[in-house]
Coordinates of C-alpha atoms in Angstrom, one line a residue:
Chain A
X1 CA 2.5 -27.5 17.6
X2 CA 5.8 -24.8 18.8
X3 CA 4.3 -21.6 17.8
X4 CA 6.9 -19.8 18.8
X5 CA 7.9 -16.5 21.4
X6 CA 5.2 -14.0 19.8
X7 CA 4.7 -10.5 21.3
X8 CA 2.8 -7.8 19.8
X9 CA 3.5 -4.1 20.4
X10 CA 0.2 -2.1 20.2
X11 CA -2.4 -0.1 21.7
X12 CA -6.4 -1.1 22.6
X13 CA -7.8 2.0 20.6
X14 CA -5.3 1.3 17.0
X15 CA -6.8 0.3 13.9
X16 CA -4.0 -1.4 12.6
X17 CA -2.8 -3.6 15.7
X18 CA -6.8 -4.7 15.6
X19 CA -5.6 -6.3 12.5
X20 CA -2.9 -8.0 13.8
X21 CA -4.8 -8.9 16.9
X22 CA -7.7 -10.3 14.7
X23 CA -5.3 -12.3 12.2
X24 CA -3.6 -13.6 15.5
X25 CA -6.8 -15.1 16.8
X26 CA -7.7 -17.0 13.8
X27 CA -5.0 -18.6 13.9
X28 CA -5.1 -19.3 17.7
X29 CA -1.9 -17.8 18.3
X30 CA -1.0 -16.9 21.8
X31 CA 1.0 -13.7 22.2
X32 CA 2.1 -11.1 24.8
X33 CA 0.4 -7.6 24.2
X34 CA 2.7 -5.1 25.2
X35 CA 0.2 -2.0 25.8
X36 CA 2.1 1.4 24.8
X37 CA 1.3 4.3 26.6
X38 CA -0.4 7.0 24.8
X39 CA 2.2 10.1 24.0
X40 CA 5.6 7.7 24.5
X41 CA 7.5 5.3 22.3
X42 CA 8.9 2.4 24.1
X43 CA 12.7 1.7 23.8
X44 CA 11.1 -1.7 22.6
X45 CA 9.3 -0.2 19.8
X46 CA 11.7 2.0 19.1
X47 CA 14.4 -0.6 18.6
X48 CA 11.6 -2.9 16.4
X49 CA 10.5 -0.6 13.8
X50 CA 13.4 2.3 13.4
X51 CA 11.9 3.3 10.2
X52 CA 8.7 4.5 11.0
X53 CA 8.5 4.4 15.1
X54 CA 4.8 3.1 14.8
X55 CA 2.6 0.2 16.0
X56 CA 1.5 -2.2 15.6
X57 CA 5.3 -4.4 15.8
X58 CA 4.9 -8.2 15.8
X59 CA 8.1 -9.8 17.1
X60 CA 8.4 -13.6 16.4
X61 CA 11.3 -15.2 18.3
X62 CA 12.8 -11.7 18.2
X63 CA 12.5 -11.0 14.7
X64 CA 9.9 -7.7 13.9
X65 CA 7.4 -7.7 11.6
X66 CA 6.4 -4.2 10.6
X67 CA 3.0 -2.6 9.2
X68 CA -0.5 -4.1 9.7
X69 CA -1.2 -5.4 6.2
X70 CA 1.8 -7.2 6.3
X71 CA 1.8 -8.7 9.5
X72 CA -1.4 -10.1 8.7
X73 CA -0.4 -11.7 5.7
X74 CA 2.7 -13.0 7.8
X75 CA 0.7 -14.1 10.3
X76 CA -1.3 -16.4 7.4
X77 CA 2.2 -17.6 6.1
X78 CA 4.5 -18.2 9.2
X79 CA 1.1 -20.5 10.9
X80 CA -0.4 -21.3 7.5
X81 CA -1.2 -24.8 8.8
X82 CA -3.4 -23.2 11.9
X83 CA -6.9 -22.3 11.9
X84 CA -8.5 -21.0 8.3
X85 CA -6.8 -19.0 5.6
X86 CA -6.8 -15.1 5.9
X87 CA -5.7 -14.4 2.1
X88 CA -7.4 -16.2 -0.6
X89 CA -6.7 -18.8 -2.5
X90 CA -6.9 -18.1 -5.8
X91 CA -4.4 -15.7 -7.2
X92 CA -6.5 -13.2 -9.2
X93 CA -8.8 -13.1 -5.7
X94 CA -5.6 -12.2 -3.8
X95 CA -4.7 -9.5 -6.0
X96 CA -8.7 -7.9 -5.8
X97 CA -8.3 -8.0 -2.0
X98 CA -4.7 -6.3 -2.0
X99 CA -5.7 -3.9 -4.5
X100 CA -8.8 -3.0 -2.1
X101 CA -6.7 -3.0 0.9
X102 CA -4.5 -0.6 -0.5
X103 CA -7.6 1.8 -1.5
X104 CA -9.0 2.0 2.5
X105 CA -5.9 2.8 3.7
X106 CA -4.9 5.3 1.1
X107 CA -8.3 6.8 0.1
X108 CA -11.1 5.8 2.3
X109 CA -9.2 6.1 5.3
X110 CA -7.9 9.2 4.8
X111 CA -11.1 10.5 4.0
X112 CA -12.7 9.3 7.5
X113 CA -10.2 10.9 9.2
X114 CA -10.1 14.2 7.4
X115 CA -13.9 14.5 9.0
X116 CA -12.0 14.5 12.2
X117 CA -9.7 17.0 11.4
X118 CA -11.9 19.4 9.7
X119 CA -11.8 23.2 10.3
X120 CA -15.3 24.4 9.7
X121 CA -18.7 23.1 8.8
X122 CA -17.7 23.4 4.4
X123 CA -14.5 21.3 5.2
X124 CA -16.7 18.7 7.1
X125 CA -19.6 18.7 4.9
X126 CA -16.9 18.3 2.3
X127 CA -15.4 15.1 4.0
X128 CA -18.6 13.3 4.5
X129 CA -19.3 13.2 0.8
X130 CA -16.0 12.3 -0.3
X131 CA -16.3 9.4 2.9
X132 CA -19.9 8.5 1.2
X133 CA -18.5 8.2 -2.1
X134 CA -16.1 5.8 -1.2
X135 CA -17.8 3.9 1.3
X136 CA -20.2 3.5 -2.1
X137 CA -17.1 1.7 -4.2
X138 CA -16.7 -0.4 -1.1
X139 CA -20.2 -1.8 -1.4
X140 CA -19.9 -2.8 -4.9
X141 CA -16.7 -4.4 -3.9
X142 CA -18.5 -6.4 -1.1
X143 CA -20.9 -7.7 -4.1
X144 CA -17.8 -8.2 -6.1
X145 CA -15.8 -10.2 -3.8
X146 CA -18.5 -11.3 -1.6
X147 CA -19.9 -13.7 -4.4
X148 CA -22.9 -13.9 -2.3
X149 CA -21.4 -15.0 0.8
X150 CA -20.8 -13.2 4.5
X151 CA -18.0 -11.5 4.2
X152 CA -15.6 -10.1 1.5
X153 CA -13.2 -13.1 1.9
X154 CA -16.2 -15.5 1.7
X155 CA -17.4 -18.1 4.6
X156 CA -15.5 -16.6 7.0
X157 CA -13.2 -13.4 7.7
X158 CA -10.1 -13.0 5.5
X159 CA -7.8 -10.5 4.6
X160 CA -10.2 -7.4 3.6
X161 CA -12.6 -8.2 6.4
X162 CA -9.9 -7.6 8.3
X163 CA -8.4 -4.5 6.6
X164 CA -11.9 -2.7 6.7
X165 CA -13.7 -4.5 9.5
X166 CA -11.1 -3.2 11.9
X167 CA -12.2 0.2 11.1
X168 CA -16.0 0.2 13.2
X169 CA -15.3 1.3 16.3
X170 CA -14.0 4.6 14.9
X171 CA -16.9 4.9 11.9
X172 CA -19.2 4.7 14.6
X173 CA -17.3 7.4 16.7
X174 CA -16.4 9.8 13.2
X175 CA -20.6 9.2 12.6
X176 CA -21.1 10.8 16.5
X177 CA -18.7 13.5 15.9
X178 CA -20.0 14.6 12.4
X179 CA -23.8 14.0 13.3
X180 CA -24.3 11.7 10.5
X181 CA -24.8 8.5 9.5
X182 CA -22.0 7.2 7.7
X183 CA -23.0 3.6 7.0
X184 CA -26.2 3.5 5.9
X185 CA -28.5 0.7 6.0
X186 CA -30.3 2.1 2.9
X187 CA -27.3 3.6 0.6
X188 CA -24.9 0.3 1.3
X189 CA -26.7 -2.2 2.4
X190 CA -25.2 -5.3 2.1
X191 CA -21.9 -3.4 3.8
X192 CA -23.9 -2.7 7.0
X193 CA -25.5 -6.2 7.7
X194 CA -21.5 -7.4 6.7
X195 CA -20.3 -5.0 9.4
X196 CA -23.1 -6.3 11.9
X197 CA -21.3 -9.8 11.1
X198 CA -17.6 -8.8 11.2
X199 CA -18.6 -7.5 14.9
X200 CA -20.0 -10.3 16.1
X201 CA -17.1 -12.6 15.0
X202 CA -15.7 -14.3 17.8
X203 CA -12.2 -13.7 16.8
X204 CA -13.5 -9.6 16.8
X205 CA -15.9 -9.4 19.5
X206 CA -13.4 -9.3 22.1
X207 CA -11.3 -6.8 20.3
X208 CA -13.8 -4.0 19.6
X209 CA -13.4 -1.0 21.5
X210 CA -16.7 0.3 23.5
X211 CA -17.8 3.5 21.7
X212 CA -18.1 5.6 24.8
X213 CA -13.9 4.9 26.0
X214 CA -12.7 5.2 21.9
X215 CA -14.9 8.8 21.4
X216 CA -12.9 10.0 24.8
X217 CA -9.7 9.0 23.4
X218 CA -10.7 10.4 20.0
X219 CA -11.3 14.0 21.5
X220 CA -7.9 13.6 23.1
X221 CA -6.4 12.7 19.2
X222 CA -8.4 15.3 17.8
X223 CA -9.1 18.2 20.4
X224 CA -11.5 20.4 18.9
X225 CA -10.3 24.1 18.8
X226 CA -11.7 26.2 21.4
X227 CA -15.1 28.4 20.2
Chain B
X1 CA -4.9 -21.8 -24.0
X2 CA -2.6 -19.3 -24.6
X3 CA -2.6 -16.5 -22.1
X4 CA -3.8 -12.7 -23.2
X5 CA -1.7 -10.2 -21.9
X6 CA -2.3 -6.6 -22.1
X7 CA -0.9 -3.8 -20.1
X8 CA -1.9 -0.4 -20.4
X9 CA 1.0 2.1 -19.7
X10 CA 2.2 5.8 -20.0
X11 CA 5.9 5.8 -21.1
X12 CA 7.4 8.2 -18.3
X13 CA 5.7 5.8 -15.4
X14 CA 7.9 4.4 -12.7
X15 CA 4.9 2.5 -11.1
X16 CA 4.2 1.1 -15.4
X17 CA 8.3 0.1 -15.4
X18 CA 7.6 -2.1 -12.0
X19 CA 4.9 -4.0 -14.3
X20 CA 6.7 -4.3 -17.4
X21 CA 10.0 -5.5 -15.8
X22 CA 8.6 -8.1 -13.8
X23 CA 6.4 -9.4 -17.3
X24 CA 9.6 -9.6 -19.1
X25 CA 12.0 -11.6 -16.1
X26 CA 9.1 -13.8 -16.7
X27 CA 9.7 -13.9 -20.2
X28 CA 5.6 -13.6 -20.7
X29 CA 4.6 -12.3 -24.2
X30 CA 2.3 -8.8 -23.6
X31 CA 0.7 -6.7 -25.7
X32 CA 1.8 -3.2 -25.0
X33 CA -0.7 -0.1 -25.2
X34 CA 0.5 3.7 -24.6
X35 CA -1.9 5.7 -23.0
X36 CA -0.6 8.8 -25.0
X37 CA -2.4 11.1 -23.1
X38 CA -3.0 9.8 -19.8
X39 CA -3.5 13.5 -18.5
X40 CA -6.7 14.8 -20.4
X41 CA -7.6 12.2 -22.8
X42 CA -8.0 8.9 -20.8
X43 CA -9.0 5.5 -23.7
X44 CA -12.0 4.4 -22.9
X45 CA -10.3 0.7 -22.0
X46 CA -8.8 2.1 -19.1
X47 CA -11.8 4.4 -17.4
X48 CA -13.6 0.7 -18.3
X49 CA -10.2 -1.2 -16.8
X50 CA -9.6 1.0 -13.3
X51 CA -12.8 2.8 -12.9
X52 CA -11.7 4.2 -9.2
X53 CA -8.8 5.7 -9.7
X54 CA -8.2 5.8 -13.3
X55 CA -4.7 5.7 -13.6
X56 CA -2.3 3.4 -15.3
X57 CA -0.8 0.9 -14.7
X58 CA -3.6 -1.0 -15.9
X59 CA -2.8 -5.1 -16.3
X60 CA -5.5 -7.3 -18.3
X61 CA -4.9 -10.9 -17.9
X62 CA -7.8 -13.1 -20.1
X63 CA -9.9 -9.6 -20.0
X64 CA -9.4 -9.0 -16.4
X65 CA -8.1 -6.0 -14.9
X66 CA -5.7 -5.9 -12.2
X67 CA -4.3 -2.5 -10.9
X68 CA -2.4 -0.9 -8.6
X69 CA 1.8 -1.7 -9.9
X70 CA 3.1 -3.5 -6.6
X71 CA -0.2 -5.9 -6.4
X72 CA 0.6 -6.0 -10.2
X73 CA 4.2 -7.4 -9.4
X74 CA 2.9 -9.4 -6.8
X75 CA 0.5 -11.0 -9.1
X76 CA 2.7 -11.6 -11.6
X77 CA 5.2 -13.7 -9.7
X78 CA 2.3 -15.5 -8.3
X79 CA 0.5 -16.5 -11.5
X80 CA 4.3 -17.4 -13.2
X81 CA 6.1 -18.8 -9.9
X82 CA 8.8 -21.0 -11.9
X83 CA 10.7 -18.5 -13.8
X84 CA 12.7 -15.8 -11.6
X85 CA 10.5 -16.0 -8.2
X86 CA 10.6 -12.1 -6.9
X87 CA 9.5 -13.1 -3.4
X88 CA 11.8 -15.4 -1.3
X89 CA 9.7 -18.4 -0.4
X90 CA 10.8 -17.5 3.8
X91 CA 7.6 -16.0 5.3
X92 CA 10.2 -13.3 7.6
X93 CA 12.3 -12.1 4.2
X94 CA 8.8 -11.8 2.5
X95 CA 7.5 -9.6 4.8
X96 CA 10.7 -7.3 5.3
X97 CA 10.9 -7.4 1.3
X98 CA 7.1 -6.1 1.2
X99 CA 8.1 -3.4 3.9
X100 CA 10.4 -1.9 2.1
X101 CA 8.4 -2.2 -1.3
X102 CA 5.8 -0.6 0.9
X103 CA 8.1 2.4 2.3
X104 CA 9.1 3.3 -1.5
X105 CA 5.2 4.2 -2.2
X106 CA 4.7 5.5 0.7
X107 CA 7.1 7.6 1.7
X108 CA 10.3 7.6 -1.4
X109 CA 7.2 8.0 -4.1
X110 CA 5.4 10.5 -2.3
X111 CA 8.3 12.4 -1.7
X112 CA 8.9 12.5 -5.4
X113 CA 6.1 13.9 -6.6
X114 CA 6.3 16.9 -4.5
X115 CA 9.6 17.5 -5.8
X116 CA 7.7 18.5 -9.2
X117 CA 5.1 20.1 -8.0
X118 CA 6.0 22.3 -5.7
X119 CA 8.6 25.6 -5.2
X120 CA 11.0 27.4 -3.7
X121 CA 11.0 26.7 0.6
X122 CA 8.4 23.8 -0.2
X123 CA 11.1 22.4 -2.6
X124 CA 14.3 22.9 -1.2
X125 CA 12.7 20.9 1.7
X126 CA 10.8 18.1 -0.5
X127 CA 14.5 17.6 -2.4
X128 CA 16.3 17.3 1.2
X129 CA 13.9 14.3 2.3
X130 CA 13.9 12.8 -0.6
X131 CA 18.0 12.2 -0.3
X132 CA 17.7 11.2 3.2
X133 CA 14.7 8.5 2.2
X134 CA 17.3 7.1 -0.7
X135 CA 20.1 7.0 2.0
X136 CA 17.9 5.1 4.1
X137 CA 17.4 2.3 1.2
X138 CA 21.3 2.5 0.6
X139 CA 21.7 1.8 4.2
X140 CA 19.2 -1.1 3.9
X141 CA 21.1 -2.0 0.5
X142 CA 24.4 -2.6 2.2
X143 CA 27.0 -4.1 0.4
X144 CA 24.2 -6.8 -0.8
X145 CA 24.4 -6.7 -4.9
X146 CA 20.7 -6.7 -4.6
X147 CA 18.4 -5.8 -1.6
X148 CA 16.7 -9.2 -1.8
X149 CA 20.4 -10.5 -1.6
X150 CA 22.2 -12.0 -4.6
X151 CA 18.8 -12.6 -6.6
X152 CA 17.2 -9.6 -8.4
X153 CA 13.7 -9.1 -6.9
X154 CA 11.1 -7.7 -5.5
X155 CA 12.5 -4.4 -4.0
X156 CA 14.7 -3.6 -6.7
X157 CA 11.4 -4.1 -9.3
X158 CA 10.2 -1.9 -7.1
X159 CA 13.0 1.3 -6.8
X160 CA 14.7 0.9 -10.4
X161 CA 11.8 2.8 -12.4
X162 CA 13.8 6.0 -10.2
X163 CA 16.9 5.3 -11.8
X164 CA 16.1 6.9 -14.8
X165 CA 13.9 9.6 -13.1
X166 CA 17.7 10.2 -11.2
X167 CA 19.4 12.6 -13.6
X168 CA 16.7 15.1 -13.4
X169 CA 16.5 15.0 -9.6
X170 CA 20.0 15.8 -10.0
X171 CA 19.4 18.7 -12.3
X172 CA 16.6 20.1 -11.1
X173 CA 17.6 20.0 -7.2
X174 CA 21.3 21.2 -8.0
X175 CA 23.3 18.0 -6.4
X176 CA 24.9 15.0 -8.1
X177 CA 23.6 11.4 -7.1
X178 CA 26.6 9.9 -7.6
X179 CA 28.3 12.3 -4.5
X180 CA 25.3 11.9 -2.5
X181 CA 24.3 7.8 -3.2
X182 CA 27.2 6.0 -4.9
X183 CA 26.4 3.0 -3.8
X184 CA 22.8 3.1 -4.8
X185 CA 24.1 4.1 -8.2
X186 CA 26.0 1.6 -8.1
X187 CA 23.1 -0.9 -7.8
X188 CA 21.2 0.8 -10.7
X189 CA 23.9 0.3 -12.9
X190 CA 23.7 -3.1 -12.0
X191 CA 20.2 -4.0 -12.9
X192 CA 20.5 -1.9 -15.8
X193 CA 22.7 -4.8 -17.0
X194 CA 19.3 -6.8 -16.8
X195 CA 17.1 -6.8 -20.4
X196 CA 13.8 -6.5 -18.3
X197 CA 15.2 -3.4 -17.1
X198 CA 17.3 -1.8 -19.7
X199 CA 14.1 -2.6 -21.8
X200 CA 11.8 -0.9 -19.8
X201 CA 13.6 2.3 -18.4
X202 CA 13.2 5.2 -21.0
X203 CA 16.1 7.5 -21.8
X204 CA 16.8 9.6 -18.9
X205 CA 17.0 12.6 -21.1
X206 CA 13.6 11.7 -22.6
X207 CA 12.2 11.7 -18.9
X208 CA 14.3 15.6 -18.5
X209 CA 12.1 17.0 -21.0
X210 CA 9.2 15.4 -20.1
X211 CA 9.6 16.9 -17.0
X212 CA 10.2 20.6 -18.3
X213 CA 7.0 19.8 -19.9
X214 CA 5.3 19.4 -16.6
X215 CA 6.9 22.2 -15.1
X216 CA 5.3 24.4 -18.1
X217 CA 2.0 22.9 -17.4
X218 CA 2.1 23.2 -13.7
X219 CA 3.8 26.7 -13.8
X220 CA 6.1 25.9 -12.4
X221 CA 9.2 27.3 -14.4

């Protein structure tokens, strides 16, 4: 089967290529990964994605594909014969996993990362309950979606998995730099065993960062103002 | 079994017009419910409907909620695929049609909303990016009649709701549309010609003093 020229344009430590990188390996899809350097734009990425200058860019016989949630469901349509499906079936199903998709990247993310970025201990301590109460919606929609299975997609890793999932290697290094636990085995549990899961996906394994190399890079992204 | 349709909206809403124009270019009989005030006085159906972020647009198909207006589109054309598909069936055109749905939230919506709620410097800058995000569109416009091509669809379900938001853009940041974006006026007037939209875009003078309203509320005379 003629996959096609893929390259991805990305970076090890980025949420968002993960996804790509993930949705890619389902399907069994061999690319190039172009690696950019952190603090440049390449004239490659550049050209791609002229609008917003970001990663991840998937170009497919030379034609880019911009922004992670969409080149994942790409991904699931232009090789929707490969490997399992990342969206779900069902139409009502693929509108609850969009609509939760939407909600980590505009409110739960957002939240995480303002942890990061927080000036003083009220701003942090602020953060981590607004992270807690949102990590608590995503439980309930784990038991929503879930319908008793693995993951949120069902048997095996789909579309929100993916959109969430790709997140753990920075929880765990946001839960280091704010000295608390942010997914908790006892508040959201049936998150926490999913996330053990997600992890130990073979199509994820490989791509997770190691801790220790994505909390350096993180106090490069976020240098901590000097005492 | 005939389908129940209900959609929970607030009348000013340019995320509600992207729901109620694609029901109607489906030609799907709904049963419309004004949240009249959405600010302090939320129905009970919708805290029940969209318990996280409890906001409208709030779909109900056979008692179950969808939110969020471009999932809302999306569901729409995939539940009633024959009539007027949105999406082009091309996996490439669908992803560049749900980038650019995607840019008009992110950036052309957020852009918006600072324009009303925010002042002097803060404003004059919010009014300046928001011209230069629409003239980014028109550029991606061309001279297509439609951005999906020669079919209304998904993008311009997306952007029209703005059309009648336009006029008080135009009055309130002290430039004309027309001077600055003819050609994107030019595709409003076009799918204006449409029912689903002519139907579901208020009276732009309506949306003018809704938004003197807010301005009094906000203090932000």
């Amino acid at each position: 089967m003629v996959t096609g020229d893929v390259k991805l344009i990305g970076s090890w430590a980025s949420v968002f290529v993960m996804r790509a990188r993930i949705a890619l390996n389902l399907k069994s899809i061999r690319y190039e990964f172009l690696q950019e350097t952190y603090g440049t734009k390449s004239e490659l990425l550049l050209k791609s994605n002229p609008v917003h200058k970001k990663i991840p860019v998937l170009i497919h016989d030379d034609k880019p594909v911009c922004e992670s949630n969409i080149i994942v469901q790409y991904i699931d349509e232009a090789w929707s014969s490969y490997g399992p499906s990342i969206l779900p079936s069902q139409p009502y199903d693929r509108a609850i996993a969009r609509f939760w998709a939407a909600y980590v990247d505009d409110k739960w993310f957002i939240a995480l990362r303002s942890i990061l970025t927080a000036g003083g201990e009220e701003e942090k301590k602020a953060a981590i309950a607004e992270v807690e109460e949102r990590t608590d919606h995503l439980e309930k929609a784990f038991i929503e979606c879930s319908n008793g299975k693995p993951f949120f997609n069902g048997d095996h890793i789909g579309y929100l998995d993916i959109a969430l999932g790709s997140f753990l290697g920075w929880w765990k290094v946001v839960e280091l730099d704010a000295n608390h636990i942010l997914l908790d085995e006892t508040k959201t549990p049936s998150l926490f065993k999913w996330a053990e899961r997600f992890c130990n996906d073979p199509d994820v394994k490989p791509l997770m960062p190691e801790t220790a190399k994505l909390a350096e890079f993180a106090r490069k992204l976020f240098p901590k103002p000097q005492a | 079994m005939a389908d129940e349709v209900i959609l929970l909206n607030f009348w000013p809403s340019i995320f509600g017009m992207r729901t109620t124009i694609a029901l109607e270019e489906k030609g799907v009989k709904y049963e419309y419910r004004e949240e009249e005030d959405v600010i302090n006085n939320k129905t009970r159906l919708l805290l029940e409907m969209n318990p996280v972020h409890k906001k409208i647009p709030v779909l109900i198909h056979n008692g179950k909620p969808v939110c969020e207006s471009i999932v809302q589109v999306q569901y729409i054309d995939e539940i009633w695929p024959e009539k007027n598909p949105f999406l082009p069936k091309d996996p490439y055109q669908r992803a560049q049609a749900l980038f650019w749905a995607d840019f008009i939230e992110k950036k052309v919506c957020v852009c918006g909303r600072r324009v009303w709620t925010t002042k002097g410097e803060e404003l004059e800058a919010a009014n300046k990016e928001f011209l230069e995000l629409l003239k980014i569109l028109q550029s991606e416009l061309g001279d297509k009649p439609y951005f999906g091509g020669d079919k209304f669809g998904f993008v311009d379900i997306v952007l029209i709701g703005f059309f009648c938001w336009f006029p008080a853009y135009e009055k309130f940041g002290n430039y004309s549309m027309e001077s600055e974006c003819s050609k994107l006026m030019a595709w409003g007037k076009r799918c204006m010609q449409r029912d689903s939209v002519a139907n579901s875009l208020p009276d732009p003078e309506r949306v003018i003093g809704y938004v003197l309203h807010l301005k009094k509320l906000f203090g932000l005379e």
